[in-house]
XYZ file of C-alpha atoms in Angstrom:
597
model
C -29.688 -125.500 -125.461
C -26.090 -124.787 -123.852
C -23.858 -127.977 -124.261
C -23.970 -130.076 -121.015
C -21.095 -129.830 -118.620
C -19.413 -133.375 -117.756
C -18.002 -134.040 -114.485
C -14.388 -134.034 -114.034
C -13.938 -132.109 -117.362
C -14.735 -128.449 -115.798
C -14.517 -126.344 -112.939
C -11.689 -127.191 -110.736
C -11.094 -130.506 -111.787
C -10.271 -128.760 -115.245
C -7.878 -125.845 -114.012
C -5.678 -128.123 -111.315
C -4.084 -131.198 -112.046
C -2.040 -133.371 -109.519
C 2.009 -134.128 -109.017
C 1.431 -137.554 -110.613
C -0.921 -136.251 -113.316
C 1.668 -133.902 -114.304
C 4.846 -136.292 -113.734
C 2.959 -138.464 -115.670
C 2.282 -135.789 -118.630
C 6.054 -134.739 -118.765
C 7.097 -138.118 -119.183
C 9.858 -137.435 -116.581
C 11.085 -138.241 -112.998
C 10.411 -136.925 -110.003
C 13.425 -135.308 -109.433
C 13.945 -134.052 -112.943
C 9.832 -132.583 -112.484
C 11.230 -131.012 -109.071
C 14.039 -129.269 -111.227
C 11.927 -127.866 -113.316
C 9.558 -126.269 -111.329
C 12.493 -124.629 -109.013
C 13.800 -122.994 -112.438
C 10.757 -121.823 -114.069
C 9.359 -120.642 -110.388
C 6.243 -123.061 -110.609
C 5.267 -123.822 -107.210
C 2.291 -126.139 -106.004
C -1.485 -123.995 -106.200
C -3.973 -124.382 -103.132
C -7.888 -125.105 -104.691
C -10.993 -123.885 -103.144
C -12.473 -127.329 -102.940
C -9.307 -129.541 -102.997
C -12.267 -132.661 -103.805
C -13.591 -131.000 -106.150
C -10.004 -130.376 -107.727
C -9.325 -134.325 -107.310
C -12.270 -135.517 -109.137
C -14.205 -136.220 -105.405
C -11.127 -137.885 -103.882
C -9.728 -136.475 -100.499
C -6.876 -138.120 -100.889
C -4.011 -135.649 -99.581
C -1.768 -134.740 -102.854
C -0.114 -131.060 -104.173
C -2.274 -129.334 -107.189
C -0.460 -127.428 -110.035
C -2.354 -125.187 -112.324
C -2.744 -127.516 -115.902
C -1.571 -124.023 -117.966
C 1.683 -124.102 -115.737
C 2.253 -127.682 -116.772
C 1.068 -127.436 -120.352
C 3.494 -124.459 -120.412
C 6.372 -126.878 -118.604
C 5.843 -129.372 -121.614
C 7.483 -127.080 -124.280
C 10.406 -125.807 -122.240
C 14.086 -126.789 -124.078
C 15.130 -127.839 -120.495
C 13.198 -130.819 -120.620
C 14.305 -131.941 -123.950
C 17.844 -131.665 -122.552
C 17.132 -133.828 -119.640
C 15.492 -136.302 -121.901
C 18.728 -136.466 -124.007
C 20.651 -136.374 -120.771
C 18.760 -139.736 -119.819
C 19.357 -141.222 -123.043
C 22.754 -140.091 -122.940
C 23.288 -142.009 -119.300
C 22.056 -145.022 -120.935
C 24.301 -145.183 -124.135
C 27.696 -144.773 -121.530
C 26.896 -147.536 -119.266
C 26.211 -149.884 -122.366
C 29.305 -149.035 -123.328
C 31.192 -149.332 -120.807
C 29.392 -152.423 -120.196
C 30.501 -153.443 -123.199
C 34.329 -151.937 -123.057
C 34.020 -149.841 -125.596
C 35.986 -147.486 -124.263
C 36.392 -145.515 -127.326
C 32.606 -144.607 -127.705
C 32.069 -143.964 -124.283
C 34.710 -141.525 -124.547
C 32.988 -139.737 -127.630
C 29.951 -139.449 -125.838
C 31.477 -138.131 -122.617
C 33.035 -135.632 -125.298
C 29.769 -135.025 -126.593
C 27.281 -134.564 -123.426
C 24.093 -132.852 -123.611
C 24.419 -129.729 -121.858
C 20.958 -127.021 -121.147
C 21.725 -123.229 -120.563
C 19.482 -120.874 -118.187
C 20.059 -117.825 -120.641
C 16.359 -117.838 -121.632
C 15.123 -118.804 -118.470
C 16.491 -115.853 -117.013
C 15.272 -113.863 -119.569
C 11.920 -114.938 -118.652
C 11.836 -114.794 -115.517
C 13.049 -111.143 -115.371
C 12.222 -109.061 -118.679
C 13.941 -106.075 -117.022
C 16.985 -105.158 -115.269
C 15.408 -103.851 -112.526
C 13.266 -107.264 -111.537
C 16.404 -109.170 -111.145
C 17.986 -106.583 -108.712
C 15.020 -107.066 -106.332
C 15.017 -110.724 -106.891
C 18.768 -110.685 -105.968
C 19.202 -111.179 -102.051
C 18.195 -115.027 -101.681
C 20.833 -115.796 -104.993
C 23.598 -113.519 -102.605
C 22.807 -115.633 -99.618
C 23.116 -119.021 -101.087
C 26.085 -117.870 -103.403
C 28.025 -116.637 -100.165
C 26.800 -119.516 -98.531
C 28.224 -121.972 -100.583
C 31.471 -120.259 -100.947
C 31.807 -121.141 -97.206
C 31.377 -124.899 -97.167
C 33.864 -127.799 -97.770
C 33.432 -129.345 -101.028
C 32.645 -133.458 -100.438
C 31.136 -136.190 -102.900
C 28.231 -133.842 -103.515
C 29.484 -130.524 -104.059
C 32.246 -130.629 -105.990
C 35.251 -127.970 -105.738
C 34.727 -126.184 -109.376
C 31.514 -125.176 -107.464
C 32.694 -123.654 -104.015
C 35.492 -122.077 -106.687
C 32.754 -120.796 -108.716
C 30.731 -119.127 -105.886
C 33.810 -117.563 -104.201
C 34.550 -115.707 -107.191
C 31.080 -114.518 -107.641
C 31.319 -113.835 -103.717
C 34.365 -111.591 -104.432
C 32.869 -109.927 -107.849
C 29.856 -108.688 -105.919
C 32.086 -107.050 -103.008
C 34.331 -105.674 -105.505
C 31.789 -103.908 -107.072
C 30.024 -102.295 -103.998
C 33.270 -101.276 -102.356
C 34.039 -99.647 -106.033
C 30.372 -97.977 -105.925
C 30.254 -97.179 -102.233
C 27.239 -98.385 -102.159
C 26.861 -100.118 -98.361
C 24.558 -98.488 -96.152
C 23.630 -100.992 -93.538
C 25.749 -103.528 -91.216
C 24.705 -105.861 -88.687
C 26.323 -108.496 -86.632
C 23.921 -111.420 -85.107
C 24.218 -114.640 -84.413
C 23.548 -116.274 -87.686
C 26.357 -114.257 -89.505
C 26.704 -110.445 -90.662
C 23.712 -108.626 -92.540
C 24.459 -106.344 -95.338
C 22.280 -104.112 -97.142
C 22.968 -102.127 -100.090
C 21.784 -99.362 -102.492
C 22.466 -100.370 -106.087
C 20.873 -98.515 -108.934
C 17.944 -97.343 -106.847
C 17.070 -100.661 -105.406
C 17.795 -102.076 -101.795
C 19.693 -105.214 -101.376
C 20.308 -107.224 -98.094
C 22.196 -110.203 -97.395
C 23.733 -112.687 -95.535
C 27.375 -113.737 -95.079
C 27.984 -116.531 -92.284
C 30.969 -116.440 -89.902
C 34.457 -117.630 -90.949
C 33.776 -121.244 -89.452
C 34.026 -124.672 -90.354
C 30.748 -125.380 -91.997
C 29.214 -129.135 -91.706
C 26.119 -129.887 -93.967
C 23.072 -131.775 -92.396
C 22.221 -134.878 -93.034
C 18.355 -133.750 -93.208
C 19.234 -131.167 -95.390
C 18.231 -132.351 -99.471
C 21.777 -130.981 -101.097
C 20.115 -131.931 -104.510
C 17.109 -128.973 -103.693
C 19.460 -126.065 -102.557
C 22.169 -126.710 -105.949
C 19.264 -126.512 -108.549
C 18.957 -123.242 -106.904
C 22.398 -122.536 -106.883
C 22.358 -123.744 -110.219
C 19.913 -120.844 -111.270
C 21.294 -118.248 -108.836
C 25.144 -118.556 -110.356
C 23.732 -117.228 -113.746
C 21.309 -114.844 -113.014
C 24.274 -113.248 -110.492
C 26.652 -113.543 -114.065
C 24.215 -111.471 -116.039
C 23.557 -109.051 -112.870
C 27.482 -108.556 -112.286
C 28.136 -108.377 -116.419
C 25.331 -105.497 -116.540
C 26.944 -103.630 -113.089
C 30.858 -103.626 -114.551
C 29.994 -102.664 -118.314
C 27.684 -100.113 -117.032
C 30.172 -98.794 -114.934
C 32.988 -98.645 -117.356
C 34.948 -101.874 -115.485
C 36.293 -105.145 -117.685
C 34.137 -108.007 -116.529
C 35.069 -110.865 -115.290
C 37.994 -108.779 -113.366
C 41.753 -110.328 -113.984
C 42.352 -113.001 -111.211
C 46.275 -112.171 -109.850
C 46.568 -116.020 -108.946
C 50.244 -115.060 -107.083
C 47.801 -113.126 -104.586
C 45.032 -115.525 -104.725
C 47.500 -118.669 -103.793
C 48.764 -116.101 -100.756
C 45.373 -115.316 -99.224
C 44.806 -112.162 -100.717
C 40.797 -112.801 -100.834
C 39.045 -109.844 -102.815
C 42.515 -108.120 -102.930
C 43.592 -110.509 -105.816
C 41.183 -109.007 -107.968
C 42.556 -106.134 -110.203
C 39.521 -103.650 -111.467
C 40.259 -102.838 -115.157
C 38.822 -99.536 -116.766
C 37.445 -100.871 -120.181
C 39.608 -97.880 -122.255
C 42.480 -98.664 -120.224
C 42.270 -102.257 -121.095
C 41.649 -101.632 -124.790
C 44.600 -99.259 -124.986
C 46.724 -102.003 -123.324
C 45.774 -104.641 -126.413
C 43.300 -107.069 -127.065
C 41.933 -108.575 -123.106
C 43.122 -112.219 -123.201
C 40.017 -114.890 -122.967
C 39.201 -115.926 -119.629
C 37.495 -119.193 -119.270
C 35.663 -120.307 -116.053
C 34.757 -123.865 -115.259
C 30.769 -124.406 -114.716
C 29.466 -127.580 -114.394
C 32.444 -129.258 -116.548
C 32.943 -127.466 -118.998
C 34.442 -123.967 -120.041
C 32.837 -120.922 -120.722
C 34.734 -118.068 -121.572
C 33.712 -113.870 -121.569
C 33.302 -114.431 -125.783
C 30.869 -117.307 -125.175
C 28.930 -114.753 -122.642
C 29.070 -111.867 -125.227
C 27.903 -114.146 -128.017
C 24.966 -115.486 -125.600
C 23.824 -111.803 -125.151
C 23.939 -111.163 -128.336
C 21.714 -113.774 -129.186
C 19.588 -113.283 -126.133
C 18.764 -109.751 -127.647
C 17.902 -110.644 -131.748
C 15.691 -113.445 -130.678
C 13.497 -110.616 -129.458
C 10.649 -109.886 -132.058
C 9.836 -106.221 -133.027
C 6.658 -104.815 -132.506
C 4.750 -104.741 -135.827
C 4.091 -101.359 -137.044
C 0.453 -102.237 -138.130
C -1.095 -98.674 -137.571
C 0.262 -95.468 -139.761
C 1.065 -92.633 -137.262
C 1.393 -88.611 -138.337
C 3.701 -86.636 -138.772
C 4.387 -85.783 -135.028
C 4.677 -81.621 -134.135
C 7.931 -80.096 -133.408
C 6.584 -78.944 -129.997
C 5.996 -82.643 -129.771
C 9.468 -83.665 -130.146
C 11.052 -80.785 -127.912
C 9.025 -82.269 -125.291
C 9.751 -85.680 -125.927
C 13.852 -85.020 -126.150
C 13.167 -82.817 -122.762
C 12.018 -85.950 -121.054
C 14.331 -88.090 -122.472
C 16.856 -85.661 -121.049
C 14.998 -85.966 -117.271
C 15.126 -89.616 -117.518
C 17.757 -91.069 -114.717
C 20.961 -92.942 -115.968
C 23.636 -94.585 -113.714
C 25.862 -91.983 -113.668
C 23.068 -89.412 -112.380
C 22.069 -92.052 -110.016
C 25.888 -92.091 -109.020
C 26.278 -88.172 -108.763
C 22.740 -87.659 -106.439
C 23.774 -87.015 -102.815
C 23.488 -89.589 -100.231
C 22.260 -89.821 -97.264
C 24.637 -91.472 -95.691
C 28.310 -90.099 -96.031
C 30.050 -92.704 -98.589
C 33.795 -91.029 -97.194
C 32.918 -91.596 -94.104
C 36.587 -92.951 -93.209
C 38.219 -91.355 -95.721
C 40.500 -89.690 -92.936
C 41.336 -92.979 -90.517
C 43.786 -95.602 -91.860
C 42.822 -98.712 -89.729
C 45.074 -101.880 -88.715
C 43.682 -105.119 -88.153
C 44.691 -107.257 -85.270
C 45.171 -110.998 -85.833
C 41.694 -111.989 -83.994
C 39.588 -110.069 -85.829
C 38.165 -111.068 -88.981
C 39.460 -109.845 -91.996
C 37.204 -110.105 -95.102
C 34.311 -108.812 -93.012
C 36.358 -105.313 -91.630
C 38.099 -104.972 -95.226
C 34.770 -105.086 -96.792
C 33.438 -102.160 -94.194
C 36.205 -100.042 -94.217
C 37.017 -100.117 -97.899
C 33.333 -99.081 -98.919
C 33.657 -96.225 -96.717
C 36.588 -94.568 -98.487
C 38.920 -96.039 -95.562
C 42.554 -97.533 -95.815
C 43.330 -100.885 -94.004
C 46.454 -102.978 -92.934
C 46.713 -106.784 -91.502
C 48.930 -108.910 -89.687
C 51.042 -110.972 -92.391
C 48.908 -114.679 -90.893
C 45.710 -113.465 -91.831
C 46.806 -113.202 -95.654
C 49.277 -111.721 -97.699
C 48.844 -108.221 -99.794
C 49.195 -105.582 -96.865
C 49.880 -102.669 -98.067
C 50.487 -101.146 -94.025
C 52.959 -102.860 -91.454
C 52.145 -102.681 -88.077
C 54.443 -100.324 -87.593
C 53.406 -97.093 -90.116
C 52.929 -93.864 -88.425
C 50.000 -93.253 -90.577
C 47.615 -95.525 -88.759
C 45.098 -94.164 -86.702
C 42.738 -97.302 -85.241
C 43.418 -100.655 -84.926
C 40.872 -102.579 -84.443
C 41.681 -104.749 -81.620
C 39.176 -107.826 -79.766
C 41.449 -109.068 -77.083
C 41.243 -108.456 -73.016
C 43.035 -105.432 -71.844
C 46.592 -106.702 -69.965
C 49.436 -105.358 -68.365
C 51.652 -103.777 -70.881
C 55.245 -104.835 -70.963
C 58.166 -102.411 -71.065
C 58.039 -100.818 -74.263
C 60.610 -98.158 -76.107
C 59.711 -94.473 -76.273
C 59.001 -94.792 -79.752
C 56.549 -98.060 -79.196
C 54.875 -95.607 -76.520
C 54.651 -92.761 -78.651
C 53.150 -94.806 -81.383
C 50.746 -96.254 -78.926
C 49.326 -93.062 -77.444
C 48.819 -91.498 -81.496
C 46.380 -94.525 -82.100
C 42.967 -95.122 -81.221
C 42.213 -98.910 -80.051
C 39.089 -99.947 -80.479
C 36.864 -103.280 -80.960
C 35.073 -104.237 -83.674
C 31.254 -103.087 -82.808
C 33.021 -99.206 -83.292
C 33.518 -99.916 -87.081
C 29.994 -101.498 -87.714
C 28.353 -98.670 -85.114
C 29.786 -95.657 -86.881
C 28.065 -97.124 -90.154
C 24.792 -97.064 -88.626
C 24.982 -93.935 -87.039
C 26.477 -92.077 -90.238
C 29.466 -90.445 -88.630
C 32.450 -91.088 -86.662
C 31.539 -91.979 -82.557
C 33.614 -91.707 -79.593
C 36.243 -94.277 -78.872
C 36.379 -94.290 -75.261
C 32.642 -96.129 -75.191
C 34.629 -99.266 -77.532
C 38.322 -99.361 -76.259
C 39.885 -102.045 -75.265
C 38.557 -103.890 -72.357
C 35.047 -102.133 -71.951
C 31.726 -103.724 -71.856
C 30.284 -102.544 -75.073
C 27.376 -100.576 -75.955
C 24.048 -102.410 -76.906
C 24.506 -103.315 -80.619
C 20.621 -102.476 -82.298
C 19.602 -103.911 -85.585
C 19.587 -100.648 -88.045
C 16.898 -102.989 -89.772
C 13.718 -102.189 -86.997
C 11.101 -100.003 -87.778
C 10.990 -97.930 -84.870
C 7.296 -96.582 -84.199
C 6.126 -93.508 -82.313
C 6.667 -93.588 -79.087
C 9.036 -96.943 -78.925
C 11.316 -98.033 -76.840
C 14.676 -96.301 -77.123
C 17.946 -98.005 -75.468
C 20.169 -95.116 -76.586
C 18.615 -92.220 -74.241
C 22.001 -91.358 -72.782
C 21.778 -91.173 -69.147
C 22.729 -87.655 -67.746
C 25.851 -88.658 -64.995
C 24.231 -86.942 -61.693
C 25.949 -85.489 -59.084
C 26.400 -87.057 -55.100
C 23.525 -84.707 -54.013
C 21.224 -85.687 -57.161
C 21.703 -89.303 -56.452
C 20.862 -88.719 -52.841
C 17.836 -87.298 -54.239
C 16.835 -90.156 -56.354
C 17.216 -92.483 -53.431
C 14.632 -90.515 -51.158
C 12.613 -90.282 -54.241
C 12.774 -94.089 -54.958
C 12.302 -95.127 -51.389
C 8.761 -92.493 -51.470
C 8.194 -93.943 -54.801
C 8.081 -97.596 -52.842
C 6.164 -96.322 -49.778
C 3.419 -94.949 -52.119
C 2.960 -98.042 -54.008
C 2.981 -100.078 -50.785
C 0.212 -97.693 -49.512
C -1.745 -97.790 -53.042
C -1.605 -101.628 -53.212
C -3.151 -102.061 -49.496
C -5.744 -99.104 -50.399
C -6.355 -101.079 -53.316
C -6.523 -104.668 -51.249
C -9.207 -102.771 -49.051
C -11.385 -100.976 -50.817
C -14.696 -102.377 -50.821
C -14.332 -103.960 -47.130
C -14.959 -101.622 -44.203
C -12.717 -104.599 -41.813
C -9.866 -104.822 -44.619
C -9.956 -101.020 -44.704
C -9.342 -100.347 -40.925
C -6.509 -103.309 -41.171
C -5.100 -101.534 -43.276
C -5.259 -98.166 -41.814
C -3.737 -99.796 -38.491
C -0.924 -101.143 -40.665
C -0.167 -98.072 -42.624
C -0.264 -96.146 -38.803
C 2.461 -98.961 -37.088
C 4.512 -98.446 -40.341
C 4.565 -95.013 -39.477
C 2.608 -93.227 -42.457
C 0.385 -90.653 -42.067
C -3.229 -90.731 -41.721
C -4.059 -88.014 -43.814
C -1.791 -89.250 -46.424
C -3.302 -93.045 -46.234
C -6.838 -91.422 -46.385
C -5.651 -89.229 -49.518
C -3.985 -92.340 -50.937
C -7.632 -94.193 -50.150
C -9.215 -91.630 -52.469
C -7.098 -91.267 -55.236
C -7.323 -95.227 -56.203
C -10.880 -94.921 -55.610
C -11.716 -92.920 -58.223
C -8.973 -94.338 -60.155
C -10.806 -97.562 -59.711
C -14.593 -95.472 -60.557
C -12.770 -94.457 -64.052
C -11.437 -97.877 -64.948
C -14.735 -99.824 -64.224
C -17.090 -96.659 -65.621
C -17.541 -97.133 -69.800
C -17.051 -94.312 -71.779
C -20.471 -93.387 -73.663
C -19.123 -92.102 -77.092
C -16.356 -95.101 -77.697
C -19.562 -97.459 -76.496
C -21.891 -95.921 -79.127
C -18.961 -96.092 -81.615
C -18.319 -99.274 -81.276
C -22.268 -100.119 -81.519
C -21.921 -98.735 -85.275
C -19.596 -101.133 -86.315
C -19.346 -104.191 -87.946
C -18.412 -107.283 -86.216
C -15.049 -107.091 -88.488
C -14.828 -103.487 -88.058
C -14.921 -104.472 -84.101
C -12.556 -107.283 -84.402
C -10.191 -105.146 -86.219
C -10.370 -102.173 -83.300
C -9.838 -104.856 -80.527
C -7.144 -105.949 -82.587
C -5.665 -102.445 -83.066
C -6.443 -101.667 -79.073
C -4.656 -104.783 -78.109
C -1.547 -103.960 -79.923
C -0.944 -101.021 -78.198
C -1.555 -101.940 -75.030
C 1.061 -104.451 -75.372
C 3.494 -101.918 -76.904
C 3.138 -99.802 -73.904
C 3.670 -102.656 -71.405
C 6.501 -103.874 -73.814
C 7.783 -100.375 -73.085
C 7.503 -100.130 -69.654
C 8.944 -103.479 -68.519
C 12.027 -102.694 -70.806
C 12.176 -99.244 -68.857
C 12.008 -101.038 -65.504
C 14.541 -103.827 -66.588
C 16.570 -100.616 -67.322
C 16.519 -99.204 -64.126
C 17.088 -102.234 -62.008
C 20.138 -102.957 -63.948
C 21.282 -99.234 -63.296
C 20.447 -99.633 -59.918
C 22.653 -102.504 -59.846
C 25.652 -100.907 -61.626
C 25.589 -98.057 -59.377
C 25.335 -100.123 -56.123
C 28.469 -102.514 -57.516
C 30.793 -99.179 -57.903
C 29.868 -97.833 -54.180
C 30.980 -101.374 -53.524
């Protein structure tokens, strides 16, 4: 006889357990349970039965799966925040107390919890936290744009603004941009880096005000997770790549306004040649941590892993075995055959312009572009120090210019001459060119013209889509006569067809019709040919093809749904289409009836 099943004690009930069951469990708070789950990427679990789940209560409540919170209950980090509470406890007794002396040795002595392992365990490979890596570059960059206040403190903006300028640094040193956007919300990136896309965010260069419905508390454990898996991402980049990590800081620069041009990218012979590298130590979270407390947590990271037990005694392998095995070993990729495959985008691709930013423009975002393209770039001295062009260096090709086109004063021969040897253009040329792969025309983006439609390079563009960059052919006086005619038969036909279509059906509507169509001054024989066409137009709309009927009569009901579903979605791709091809005409129309104007 099998052993009797209690209720509550299998099933559902068994493999879910609620927010207070597990709150309860952990013997924590709330808030510490909530950081918890955001670092260990527990999120609440949906049952099949959700009463079932709750022992037969309905009551609404979030379900966690009891191994995720059985697995929460030996994690170090909740130890730490134990001590941490017990900690907070001791220092207000003694400062109760004014003992100021104790409360100063446990201040000195605060428990403090590392994400090394967490990390570790959340991605075992290199690869996992590259594709895990866009929403830690968005909040990162984020963050490095708001004002620090009671909440965020200023080690943290700090913090993120050097991680900010790490990550350019290295993809301007790798060339490995490939995509650019600009949109409302701020400027999308996207990236190549060791065979694995990354896109981004980067909000505009304006003052940033946080929301008051916004939980701060929520968006810095993330941060707080993001900062040092981006650490151990940018550590692996730099070694691999030869490069000193973290990158000296010129501070001179930095005070100036420099940006990502204070940064100084050391070879790692170079630097060893040069003498021992001097300690850096960054501020996280109040306290220090310098590049030998990094090394030493890698180090540890990678002997706490266990070796695989060699429980099974394996042959002598062949010789053709091991040729085979080095041959592979041989074909497997490594960064610098990853570096040396062609791309498909050109990585030079202003390797011959030297570009000069105007004072209106925004700098870090055009620096950025132009630098991972193998270009050269000057500023105006108020948008930062570190220039290394003046406005006035013959060498400059393009300056990149987002002002209204005035009157220009009387200038010297050599002002003029150094005017007509540039190219002035506005800022949609730079991030256009990237898309595109190659170097446009300037006249479409000089100074003063309405732009070109900027298009995401992020849409997946179907057969048969919707394309807003068929150039339009310029036509001659005689062609454009010719359209005109064409347009106003185009009109009188569909005037004709929707009255043919109005009256078919009605012998009285019919003859109205055919009265009308004669007083407008249209031909019989053409109304009566008109009359026919929709007519059997209307015959093959109404009449059911027999093979898609007896198709459709073998499916399924899904199968059918699905096909009605597939049917619908390209009917309204090719009305999509055509409305955006009609709203394209009108506003030529319009354009070309302005300029006779």
């Amino acid at each position: 006889m099998g052993r009797l099943r209690q209720k509550g004690k299998a099933g559902a009930a068994k493999a879910y357990v609620t927010r207070s069951a597990a709150v309860k469990k952990l013997q924590c708070s709330l808030a510490d349970f909530r950081r918890l789950c955001i670092l260990k990427g527990i999120f609440p679990r949906e049952p099949h039965s959700r009463k079932k789940a709750n022992k037969g209560s309905s009551a609404p409540t979030s379900f966690y799966y009891a191994k995720d919170i059985a697995f929460l209950a030996h994690e170090p980090v909740l130890k730490k925040l134990r001590e941490h509470k017990a900690f907070a406890k001791k220092l207000s007794r003694a400062l109760g107390r004014g003992e100021w002396g104790d409360a100063k040795n446990l201040e000195e002595n605060k428990p403090v919890y590392k994400l090394d392992h967490i990390v570790k365990e959340r991605y075992p490979t290199f690869t996992d936290a590259l594709r895990d890596i866009d929403d830690a570059l968005c909040m990162i960059f984020l963050f490095s744009t708001l004002p620090s206040n009671s909440r965020i403190p200023p080690s943290l903006i700090e913090n993120c603004s050097r991680l900010a300028a790490e990550w350019q640094l290295y993809i301007m040193r790798s060339k490995a941009l490939r995509k650019v956007f600009l949109s409302i919300k701020g400027v999308y990136y996207q990236a190549e880096v060791m065979d694995q896309t990354v896109t981004w965010l980067i909000p505009y260069q304006f003052t940033q005000n946080i929301p008051t419905d916004v939980d701060v508390r929520v968006m810095l454990t993330f941060l707080e997770l993001y900062q040092t898996l981006l650490g151990f991402v940018l550590f692996k980049l730099y070694t691999d790549s030869g490069l000193v990590y973290p990158p000296p800081l010129d501070m001179k620069k930095y005070d100036g306004g420099a940006g990502v041009g204070a940064f100084n990218l050391q070879d790692m012979s170079k630097a060893a040649e040069s003498g021992p590298a001097t300690v850096k130590a960054v501020n996280v979270d109040g306290r220090n941590v310098t590049t030998k407390d990094v090394r030493q947590t890698i180090k540890e990271i990678a002997s706490n892993v266990e070796p695989v037990p060699a429980d099974v005694e394996m042959g002598q392998p062949e010789p053709e075995g091991d040729a085979q095995d080095e041959e592979f070993a041989a074909a497997l990729p490594t960064l610098k055959t990853l570096e040396s495959l062609p791309s498909s985008i050109s990585t030079n691709l202003f390797s011959s312009c030297t570009f000069f930013l105007s004072r209106e423009t925004s700098r870090p975002i055009f620096e950025f572009l132009v630098r991972s393209f193998g270009g050269r770039i000057g500023w105006e001295d108020s948008s930062g120090s570190g220039s290394p062009y003046s406005s006035s260096e013959d060498s400059i090709t393009h300056v990149i210019i987002d002002r209204p086109l005035v009157e220009a004063k009387e200038e010297s021969p050599e002002e003029r001459k150094r005017r007509l040897s540039r190219k002035y253009v506005q800022p949609q040329w730079v991030v256009d060119c990237i898309n595109a792969g190659k170097l446009l025309l300037e006249d479409n983006y000089a100074q003063g013209k309405s732009l070109p439609p900027h298009l995401s390079p992020f849409g997946e563009y179907y057969e048969g889509a919707y394309d807003p960059n068929t150039a339009n052919e310029p036509m001659d006086e005689d062609a454009s006569e010719d359209e005109e005619t064409a347009e106003k038969d185009d009109e009188v036909e569909k005037a004709i067809a929707a009255v043919a279509t109005a009256a078919i059906g009605e012998e009285s509507s019919l003859r109205a019709a055919e009265l009308a169509a004669e007083a407008a001054g249209v031909d019989p024989t053409t109304f009566e040919k008109q009359v026919k066409k929709v007519s059997k137009q209307k015959k093959k709309e109404d009449a059911v093809d027999p093979e898609e009927d007896m198709n459709k009569m073998m499916m399924s009901n899904r199968q059918k749904k699905l096909y009605e579903k597939v049917k619908h979605s390209q009917q309204k791709r090719v009305a999509e289409r055509s409305n955006l091809e009609e709203k394209k005409r009108s506003i030529q129309k319009q354009k070309k009836q302005a300029a006779k104007t």
